Coordinates of C-alpha atoms in Angstrom, one line a residue:
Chain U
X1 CA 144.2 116.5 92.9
X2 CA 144.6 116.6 89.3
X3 CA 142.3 118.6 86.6
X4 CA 138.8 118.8 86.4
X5 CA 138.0 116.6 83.2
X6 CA 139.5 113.5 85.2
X7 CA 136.5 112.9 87.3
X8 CA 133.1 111.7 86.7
X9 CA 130.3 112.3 88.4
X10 CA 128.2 109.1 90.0
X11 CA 125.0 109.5 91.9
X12 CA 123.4 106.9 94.0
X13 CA 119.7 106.6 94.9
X14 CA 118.8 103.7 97.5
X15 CA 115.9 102.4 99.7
X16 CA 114.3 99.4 100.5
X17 CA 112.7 98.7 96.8
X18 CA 116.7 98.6 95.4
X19 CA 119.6 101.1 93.9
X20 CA 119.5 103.3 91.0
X21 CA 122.7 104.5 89.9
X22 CA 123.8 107.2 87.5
X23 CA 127.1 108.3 86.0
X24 CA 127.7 111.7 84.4
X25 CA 130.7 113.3 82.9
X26 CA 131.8 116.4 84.5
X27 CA 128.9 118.9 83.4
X28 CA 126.1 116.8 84.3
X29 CA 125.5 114.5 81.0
X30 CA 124.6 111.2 82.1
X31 CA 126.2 108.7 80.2
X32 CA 125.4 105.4 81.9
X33 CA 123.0 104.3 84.4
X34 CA 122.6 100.7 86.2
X35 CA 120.2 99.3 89.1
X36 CA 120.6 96.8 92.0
X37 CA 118.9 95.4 95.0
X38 CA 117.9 97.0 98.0
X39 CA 119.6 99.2 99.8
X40 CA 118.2 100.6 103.2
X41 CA 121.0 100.9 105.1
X42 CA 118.8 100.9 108.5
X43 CA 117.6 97.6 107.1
X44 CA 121.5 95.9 106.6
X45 CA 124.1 98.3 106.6
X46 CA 126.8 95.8 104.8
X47 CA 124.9 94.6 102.7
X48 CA 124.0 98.0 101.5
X49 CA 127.9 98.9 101.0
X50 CA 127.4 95.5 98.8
X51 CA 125.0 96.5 96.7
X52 CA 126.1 100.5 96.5
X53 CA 129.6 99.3 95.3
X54 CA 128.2 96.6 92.9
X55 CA 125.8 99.1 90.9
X56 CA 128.3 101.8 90.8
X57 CA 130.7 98.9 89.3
X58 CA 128.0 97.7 86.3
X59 CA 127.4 101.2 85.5
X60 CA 130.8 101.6 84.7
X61 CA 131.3 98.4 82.8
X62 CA 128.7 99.6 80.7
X63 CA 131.1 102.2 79.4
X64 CA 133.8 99.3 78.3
X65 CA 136.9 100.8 77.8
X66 CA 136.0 105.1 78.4
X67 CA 135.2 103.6 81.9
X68 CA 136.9 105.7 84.3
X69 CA 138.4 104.0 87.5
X70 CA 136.4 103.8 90.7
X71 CA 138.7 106.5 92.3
X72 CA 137.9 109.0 89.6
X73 CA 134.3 109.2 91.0
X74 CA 133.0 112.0 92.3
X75 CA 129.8 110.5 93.9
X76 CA 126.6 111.3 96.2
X77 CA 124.8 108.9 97.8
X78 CA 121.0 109.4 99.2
X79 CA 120.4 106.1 101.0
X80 CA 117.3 105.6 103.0
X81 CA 118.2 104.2 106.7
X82 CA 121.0 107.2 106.9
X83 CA 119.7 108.6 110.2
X84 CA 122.9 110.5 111.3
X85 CA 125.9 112.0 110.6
X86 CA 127.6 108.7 112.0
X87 CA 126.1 106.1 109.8
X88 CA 126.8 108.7 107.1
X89 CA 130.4 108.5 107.8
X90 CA 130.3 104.9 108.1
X91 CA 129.2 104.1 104.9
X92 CA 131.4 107.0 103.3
X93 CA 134.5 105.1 104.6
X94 CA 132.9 102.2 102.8
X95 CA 133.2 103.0 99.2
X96 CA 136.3 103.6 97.1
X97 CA 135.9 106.9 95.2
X98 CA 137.9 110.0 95.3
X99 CA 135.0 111.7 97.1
X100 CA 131.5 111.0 98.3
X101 CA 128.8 113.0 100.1
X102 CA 126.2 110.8 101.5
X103 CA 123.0 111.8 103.4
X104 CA 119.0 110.4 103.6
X105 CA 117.1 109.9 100.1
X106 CA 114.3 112.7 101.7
X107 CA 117.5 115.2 101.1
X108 CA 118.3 113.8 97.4
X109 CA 114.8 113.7 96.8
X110 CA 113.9 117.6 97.9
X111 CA 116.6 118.4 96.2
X112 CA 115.7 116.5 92.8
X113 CA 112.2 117.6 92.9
X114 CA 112.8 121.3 93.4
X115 CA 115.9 121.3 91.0
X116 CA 117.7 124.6 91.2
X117 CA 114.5 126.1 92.6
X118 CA 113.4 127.6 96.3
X119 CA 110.1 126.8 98.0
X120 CA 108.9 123.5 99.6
X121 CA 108.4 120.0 98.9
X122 CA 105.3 117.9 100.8
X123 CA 106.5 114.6 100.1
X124 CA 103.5 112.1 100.8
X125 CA 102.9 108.3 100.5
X126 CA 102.7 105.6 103.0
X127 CA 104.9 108.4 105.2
X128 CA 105.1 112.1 104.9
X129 CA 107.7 114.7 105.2
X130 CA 107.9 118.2 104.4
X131 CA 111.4 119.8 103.4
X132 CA 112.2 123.9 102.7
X133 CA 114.6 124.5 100.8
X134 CA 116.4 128.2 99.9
X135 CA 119.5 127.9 98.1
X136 CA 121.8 124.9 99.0
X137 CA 120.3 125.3 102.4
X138 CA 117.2 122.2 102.8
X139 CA 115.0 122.0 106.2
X140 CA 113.2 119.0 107.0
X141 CA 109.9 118.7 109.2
X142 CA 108.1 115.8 110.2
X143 CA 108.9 112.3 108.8
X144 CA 108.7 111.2 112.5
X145 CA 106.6 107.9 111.9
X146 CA 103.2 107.1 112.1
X147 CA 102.9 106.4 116.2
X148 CA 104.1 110.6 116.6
X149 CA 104.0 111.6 113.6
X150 CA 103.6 111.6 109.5
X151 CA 100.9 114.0 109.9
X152 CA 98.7 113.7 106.5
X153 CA 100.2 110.6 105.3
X154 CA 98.2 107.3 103.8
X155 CA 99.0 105.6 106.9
X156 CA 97.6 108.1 109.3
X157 CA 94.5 108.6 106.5
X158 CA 94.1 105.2 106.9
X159 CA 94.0 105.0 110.9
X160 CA 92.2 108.3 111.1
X161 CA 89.5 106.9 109.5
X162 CA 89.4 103.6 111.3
X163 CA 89.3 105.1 114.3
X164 CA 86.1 107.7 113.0
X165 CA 84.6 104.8 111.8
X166 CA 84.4 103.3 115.3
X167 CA 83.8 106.6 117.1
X168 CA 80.8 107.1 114.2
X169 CA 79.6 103.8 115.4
X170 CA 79.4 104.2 118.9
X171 CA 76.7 108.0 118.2
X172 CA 79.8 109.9 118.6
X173 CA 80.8 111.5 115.3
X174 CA 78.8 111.7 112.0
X175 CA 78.5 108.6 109.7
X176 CA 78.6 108.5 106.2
X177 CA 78.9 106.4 103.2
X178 CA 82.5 106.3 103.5
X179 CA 82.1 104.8 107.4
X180 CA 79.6 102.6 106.7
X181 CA 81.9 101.4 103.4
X182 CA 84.7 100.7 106.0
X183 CA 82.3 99.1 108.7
X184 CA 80.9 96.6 105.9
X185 CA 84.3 95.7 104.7
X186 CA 84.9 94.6 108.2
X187 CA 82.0 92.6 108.6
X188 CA 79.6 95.4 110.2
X189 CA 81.0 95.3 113.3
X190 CA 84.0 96.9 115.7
X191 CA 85.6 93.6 116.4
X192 CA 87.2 93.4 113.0
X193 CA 88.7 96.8 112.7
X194 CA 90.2 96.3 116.1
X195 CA 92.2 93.0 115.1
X196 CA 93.0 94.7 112.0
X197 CA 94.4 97.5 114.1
X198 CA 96.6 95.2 116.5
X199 CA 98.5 93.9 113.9
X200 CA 98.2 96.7 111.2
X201 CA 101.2 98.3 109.7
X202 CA 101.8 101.3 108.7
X203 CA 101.5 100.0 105.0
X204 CA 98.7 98.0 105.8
X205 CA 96.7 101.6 107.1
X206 CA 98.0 103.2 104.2
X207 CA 96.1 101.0 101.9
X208 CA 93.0 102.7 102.5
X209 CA 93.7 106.1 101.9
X210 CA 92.6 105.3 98.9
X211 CA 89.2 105.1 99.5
X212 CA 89.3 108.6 101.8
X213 CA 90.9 110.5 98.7
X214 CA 88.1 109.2 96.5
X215 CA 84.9 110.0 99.4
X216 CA 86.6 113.6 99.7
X217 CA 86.5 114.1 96.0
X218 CA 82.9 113.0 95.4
X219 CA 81.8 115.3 98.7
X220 CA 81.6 112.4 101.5
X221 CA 81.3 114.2 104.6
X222 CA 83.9 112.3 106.7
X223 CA 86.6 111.5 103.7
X224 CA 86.3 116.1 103.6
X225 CA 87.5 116.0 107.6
X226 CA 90.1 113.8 107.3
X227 CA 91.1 115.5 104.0
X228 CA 91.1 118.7 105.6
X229 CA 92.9 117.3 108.6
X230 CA 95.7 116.4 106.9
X231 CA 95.7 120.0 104.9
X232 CA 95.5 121.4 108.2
X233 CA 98.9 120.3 109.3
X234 CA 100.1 120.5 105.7
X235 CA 99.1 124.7 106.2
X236 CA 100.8 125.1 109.4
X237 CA 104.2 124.0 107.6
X238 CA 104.2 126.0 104.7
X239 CA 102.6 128.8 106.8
X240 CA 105.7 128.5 108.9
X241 CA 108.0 128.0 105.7
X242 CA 107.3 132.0 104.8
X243 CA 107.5 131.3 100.9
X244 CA 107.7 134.2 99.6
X245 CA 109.0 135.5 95.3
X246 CA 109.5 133.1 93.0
X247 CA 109.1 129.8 95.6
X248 CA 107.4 126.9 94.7
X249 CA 105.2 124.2 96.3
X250 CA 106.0 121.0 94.9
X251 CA 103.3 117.8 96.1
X252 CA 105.3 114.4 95.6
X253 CA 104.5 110.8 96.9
X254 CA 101.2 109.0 95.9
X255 CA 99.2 111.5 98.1
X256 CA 101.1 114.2 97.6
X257 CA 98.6 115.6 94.2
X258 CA 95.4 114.7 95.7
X259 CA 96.0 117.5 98.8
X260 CA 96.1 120.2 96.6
X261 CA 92.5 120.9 96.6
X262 CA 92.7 120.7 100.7
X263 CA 95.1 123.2 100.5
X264 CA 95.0 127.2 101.7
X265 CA 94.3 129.3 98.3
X266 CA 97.9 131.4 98.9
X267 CA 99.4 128.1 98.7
X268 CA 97.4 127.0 96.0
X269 CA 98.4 129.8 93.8
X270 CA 102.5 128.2 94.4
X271 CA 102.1 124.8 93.4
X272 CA 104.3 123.5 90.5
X273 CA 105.5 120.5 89.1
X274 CA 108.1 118.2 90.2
X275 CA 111.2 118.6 88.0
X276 CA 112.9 115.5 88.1
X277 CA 114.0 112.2 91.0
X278 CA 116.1 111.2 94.4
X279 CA 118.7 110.4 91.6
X280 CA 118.5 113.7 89.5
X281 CA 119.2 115.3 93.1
X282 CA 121.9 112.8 93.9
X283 CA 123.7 114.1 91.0
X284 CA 123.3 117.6 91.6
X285 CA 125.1 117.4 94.8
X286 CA 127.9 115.2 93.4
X287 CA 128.5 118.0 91.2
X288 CA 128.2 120.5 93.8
X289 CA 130.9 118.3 95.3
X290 CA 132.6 118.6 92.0
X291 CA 132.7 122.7 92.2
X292 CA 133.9 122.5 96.0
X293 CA 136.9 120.5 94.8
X294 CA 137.6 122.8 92.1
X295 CA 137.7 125.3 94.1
X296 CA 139.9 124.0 96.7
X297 CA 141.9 122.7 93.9
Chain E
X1 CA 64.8 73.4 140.6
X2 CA 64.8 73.3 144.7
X3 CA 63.6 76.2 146.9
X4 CA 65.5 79.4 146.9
X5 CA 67.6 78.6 150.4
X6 CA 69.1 75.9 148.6
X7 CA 71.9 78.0 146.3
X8 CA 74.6 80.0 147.5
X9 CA 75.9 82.9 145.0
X10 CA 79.2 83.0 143.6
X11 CA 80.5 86.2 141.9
X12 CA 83.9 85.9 139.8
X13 CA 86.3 88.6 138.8
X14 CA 88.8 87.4 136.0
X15 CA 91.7 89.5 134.7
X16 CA 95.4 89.7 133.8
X17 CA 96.4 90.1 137.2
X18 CA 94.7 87.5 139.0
X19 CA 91.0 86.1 139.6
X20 CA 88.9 86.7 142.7
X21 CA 86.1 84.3 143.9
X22 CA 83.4 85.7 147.0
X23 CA 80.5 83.0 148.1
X24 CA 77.7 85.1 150.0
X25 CA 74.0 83.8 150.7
X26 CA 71.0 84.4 148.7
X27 CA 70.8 87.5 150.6
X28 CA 73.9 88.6 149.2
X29 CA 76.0 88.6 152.1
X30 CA 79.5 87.2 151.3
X31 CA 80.9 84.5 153.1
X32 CA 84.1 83.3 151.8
X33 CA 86.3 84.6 149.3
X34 CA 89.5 83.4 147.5
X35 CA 91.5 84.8 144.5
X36 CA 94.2 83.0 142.1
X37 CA 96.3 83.6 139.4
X38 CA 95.8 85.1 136.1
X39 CA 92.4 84.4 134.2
X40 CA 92.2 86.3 131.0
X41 CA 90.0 84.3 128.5
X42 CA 92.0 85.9 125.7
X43 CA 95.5 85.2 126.5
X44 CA 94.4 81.9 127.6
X45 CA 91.5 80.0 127.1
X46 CA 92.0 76.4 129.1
X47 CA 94.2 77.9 131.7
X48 CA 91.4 80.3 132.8
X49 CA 88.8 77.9 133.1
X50 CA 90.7 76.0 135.4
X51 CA 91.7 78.6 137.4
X52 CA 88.0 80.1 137.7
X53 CA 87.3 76.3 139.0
X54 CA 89.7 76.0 141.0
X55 CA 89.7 79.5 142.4
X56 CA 85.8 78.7 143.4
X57 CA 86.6 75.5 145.0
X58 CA 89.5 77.3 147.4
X59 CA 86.3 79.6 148.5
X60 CA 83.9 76.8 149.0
X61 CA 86.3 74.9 151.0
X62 CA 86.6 77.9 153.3
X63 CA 83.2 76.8 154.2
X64 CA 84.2 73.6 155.6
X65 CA 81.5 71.3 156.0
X66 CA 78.9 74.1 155.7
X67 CA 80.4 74.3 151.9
X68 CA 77.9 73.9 149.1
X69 CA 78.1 71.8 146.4
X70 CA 79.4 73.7 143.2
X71 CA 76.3 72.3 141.3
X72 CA 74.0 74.5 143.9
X73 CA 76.0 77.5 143.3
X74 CA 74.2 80.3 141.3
X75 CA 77.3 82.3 139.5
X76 CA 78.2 85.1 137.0
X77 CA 82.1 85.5 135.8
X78 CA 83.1 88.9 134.7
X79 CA 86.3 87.9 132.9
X80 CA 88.9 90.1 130.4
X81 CA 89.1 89.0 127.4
X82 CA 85.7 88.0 127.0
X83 CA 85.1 89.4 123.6
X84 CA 81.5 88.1 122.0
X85 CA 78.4 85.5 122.8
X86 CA 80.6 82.7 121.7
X87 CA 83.6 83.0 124.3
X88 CA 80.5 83.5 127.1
X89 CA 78.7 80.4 125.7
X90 CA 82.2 78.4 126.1
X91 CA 83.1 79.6 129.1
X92 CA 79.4 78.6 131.0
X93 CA 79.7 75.8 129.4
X94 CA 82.8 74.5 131.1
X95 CA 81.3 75.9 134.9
X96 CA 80.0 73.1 136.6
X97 CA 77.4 75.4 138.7
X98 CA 73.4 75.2 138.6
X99 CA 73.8 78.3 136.4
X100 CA 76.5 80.7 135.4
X101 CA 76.2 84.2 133.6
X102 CA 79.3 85.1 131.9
X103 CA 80.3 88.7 130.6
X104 CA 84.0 90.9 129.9
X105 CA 84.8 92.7 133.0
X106 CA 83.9 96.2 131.5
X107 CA 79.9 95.3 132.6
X108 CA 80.4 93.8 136.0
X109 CA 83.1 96.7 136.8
X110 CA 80.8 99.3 135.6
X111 CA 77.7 97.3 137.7
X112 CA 79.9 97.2 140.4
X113 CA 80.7 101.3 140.2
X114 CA 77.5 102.2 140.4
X115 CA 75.5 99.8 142.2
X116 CA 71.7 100.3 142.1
X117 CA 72.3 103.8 140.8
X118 CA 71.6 105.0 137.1
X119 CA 74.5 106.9 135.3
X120 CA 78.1 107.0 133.8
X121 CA 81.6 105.1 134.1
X122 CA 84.6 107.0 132.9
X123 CA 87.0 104.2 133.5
X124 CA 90.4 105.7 132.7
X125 CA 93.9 103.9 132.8
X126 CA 96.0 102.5 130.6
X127 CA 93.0 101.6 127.9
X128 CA 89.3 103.9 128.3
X129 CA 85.8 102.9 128.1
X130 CA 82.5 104.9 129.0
X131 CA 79.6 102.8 130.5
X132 CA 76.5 104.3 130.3
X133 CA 74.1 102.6 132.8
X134 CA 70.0 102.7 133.0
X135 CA 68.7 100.1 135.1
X136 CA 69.5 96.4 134.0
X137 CA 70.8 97.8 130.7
X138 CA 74.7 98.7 130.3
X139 CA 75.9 100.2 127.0
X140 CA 79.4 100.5 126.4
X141 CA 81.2 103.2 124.3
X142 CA 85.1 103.2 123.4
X143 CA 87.6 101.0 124.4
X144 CA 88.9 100.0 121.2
X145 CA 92.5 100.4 122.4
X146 CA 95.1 102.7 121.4
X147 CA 95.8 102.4 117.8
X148 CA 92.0 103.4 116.9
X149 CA 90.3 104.3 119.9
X150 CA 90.7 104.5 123.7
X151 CA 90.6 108.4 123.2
X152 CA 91.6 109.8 126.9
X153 CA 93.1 107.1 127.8
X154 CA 96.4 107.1 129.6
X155 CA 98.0 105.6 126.5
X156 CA 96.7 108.3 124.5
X157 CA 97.8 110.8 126.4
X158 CA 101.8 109.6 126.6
X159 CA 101.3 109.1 123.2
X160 CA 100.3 112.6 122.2
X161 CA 102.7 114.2 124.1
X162 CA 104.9 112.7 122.3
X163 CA 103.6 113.9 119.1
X164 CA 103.0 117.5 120.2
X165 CA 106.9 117.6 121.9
X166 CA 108.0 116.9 118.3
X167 CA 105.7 119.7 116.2
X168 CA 107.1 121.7 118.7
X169 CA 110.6 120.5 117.6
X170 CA 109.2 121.0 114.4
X171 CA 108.3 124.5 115.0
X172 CA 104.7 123.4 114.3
X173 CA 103.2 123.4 117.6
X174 CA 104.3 125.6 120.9
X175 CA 106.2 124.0 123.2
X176 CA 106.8 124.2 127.1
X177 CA 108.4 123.2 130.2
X178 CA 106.1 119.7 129.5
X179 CA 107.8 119.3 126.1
X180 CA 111.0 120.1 127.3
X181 CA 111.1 118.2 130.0
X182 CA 110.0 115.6 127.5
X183 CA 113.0 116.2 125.1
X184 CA 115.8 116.3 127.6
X185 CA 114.4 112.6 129.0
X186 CA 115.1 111.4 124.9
X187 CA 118.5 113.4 124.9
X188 CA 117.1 116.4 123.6
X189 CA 116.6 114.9 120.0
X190 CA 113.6 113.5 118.6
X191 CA 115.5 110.4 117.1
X192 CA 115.0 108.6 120.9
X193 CA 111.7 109.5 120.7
X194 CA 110.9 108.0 117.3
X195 CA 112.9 104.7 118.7
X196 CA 111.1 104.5 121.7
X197 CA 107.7 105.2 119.4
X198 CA 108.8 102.3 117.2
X199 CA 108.5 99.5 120.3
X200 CA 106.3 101.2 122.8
X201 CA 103.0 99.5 123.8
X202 CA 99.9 101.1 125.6
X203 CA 101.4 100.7 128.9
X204 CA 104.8 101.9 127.8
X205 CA 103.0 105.4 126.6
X206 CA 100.8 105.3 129.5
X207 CA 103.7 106.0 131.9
X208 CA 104.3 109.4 130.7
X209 CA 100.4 110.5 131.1
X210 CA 101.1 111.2 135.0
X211 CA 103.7 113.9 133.4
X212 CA 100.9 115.5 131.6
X213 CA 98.6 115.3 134.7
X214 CA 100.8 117.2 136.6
X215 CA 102.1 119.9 134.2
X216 CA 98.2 120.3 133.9
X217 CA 97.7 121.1 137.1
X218 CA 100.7 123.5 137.0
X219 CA 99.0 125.4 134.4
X220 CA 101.6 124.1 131.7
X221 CA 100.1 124.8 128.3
X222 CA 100.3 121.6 126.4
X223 CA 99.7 119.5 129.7
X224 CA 96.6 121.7 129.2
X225 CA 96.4 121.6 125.3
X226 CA 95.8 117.6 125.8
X227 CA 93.9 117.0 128.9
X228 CA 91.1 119.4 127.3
X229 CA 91.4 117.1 124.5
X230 CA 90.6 114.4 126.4
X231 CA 88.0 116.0 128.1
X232 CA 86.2 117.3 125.0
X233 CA 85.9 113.3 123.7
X234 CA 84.7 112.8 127.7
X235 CA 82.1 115.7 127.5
X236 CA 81.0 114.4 123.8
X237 CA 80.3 110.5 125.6
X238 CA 78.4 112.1 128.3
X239 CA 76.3 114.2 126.1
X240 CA 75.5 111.7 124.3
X241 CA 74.4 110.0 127.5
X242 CA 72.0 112.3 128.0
X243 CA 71.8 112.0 132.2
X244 CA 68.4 113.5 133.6
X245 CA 67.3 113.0 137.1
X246 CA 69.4 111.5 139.8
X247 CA 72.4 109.8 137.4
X248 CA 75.5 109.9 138.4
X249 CA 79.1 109.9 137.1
X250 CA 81.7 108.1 138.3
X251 CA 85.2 108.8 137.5
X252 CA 87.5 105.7 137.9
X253 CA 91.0 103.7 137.1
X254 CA 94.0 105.4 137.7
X255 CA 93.3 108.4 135.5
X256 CA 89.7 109.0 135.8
X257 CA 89.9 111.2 138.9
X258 CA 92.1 113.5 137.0
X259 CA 89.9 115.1 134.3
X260 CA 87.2 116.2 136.9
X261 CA 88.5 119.7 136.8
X262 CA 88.3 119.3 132.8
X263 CA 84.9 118.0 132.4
X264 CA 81.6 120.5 131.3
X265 CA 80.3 122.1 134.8
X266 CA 76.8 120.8 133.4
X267 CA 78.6 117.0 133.9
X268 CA 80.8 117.9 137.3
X269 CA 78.1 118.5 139.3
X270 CA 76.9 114.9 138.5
X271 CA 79.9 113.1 140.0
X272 CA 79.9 110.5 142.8
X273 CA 81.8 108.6 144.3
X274 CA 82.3 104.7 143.0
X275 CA 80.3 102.2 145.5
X276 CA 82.1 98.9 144.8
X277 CA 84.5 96.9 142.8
X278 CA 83.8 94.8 139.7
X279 CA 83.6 91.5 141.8
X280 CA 80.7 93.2 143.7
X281 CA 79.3 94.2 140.1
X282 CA 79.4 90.3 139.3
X283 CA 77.6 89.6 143.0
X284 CA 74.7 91.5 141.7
X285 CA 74.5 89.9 138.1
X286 CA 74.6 86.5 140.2
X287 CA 71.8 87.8 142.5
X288 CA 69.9 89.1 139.5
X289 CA 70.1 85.6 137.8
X290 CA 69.0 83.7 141.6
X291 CA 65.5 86.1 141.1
X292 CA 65.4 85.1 137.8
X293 CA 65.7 81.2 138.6
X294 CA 63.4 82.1 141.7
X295 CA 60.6 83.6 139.4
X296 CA 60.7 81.1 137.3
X297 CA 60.6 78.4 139.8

């Protein structure tokens, strides 16, 4: 390969709300950026190559003539619908530049949000996750879906407290203005929340997390358990993520911020601020790419 | 009306599996019975009347000429998939007998558990429900199906295992020969289990709750870890039940045997055995509606 000022760096962010691309010379200055349509590659894998190749190709023509060719690229791809090392490979094969890392958005994203930083990131919106990171090295747990799994997420907020409301309703856990909200909204009786249930989505549960985040905070008996629920698991992984020094706790997604009252004091004390996106992180490991190739080189 | 000798009783089990028909006297003793295909209300409303009419007239003509008309038959229908007053309303209404009671199956099943005896029905399969019985008057609690209820359930418990056998994967949770048995039958990686997760229904996660019977029994810790769970929601209905005197609980479907040895000692040494089926339970609501016609009379 030739010398290092001949590449540029690209990093791609995709998922099922569309594709953000940046491109960066060598030492990370971005110098161009372009979006596109979706790209969940779990949802359509070619037409994800389609729009991947497509964005990359607008943010270079938004550099006219100091556009560097496709095969000077140096790019990393975090694509949602990546679920293993094969479909990472297939869509690798798929796009033209010199070299390109791809792997899941929760990776690009972990990575973004931490920056150059250790500690752990509780990523939580609809879903949850929760990656550890030390050094290049990034763990992920959960992120297993709401049937099994997404332990603390809007979704599982939203059926948790469903499914108090009915037992609540039946003499069998506590009510409280928060039940008796959600039993009025479905007519003041079971057989509403049930057919809501049968057809409910996980988006559709996660709309009403909402209203449990707001109950906890003004002291509602039933939006604290849930809360505190959803802490509890949230404890048990960074309990078993042994932070210790100068890690962080990062809280990302839409509900990500409003657990970190719920949360153990020792954790409490580690929370810090996101420092930057999926695509910031996507560029950090294209140039991580970059410094293998040097090396090599 | 006539005098009493003049109606025959007709009790009428209705489900997904098929519909059963018994004529017996006023006295209650059965004298023809018949049974025909699926009569769900819910899955289908037409079809069900016609096969509760037609499933009566295959009894009556068992009767040969001794065979009484429909319109002297006193009835009650115990059907699934009766879910309110309106669906009973429009179910009588299409029954061509002197009079017809109509309820879901959950009541004549329970009525039909524990005959003339006060008490409890832990009805445990696929889906859960708890009847709590006290002469004429049945009160329900649960059954609101997997996604928000139906807590013991056989569902409920594939499902959890699930979950637990991936926070153990996780690291979250501790695992044992239960979850790894569990693992190895999804290729040892949670990515069959979130697939299966994705498309299972109740009875799909209700064939792995014999696993977690049966680790129980063995002493396995999580087989253990969930059946108490069960158990503890079991404990809660019948607490809230508050049996005094000479009430009785029944365990029943294919599960409900199975959490004896986890139920509160205050509540084992309550249990009985189950007297009859649910079509027997609709033989006494019919009966109960002949005394009523009688008293009136």
């Amino acid at each position: 390969m030739g010398s290092i000022v001949e590449y540029h760096l690209c990093a791609i962010d995709g998922g099922g709300t569309g594709c953000r691309v940046a491109i960066a010379r060598a030492d990370g200055t971005v110098v161009s950026r372009a979006s596109g349509g979706p790209a969940n590659f779990a949802t359509d894998a070619a037409r994800t190559v389609d729009v991947v190749r497509e964005t990359v190709l607008a943010a270079l023509r938004e550099l006219g003539g100091e556009a560097p060719d496709p095969q000077r690229l140096i790019a990393h791809a975090g694509l949602a619908g990546i679920m293993n090392a094969q479909d990472a490979r297939a869509l690798a094969a798929q796009l033209p530049y010199a070299r390109c890392g791809v792997s899941d958005d929760r990776l690009t994203s972990a990575i973004g949000v931490l920056g150059l930083r250790d500690g752990a990131v509780l990523a939580i919106g609809t879903g949850a996750f929760v990656a550890i990171k030390r050094g290049g090295d990034v763990r992920f747990l959960g992120g297993w879906g709401l049937h099994v799994g997404d332990q603390a997420s809007g979704a599982r907020l939203g059926r948790e407290l469903l499914e108090h409301t009915l037992l609540a309703w039946d003499g069998l856990a506590p009510e409280s203005g928060l039940t008796r909200a959600i039993l009025a909204r479905f007519d003041g009786a079971p057989v509403g929340i049930v057919a809501f249930a049968g057809a409910a989505r996980p988006a559709d549960y996660a709309r009403l997390a909402p209203l449990v985040v707001d109950a906890a905070k003004a002291g509602d008996a039933v939006g604290r358990i849930l809360m505190d629920r959803g802490a509890a698991y949230l404890n048990g992984a960074l309990d078993f993520a042994r932070l210790s020094g100068a890690d962080i706790i990062c809280l990302t997604g839409g509900l990500g911020p409003y657990y970190e009252a719920f949360l153990a004091a020792t954790h409490r004390e580690r929370i810090g601020r996101p420092e930057g996106s999926a695509l910031d992180g996507a560029l950090q490991l294209a140039r991580r790419i970059l410094e293998e190739t040097e090396t090599r080189a």
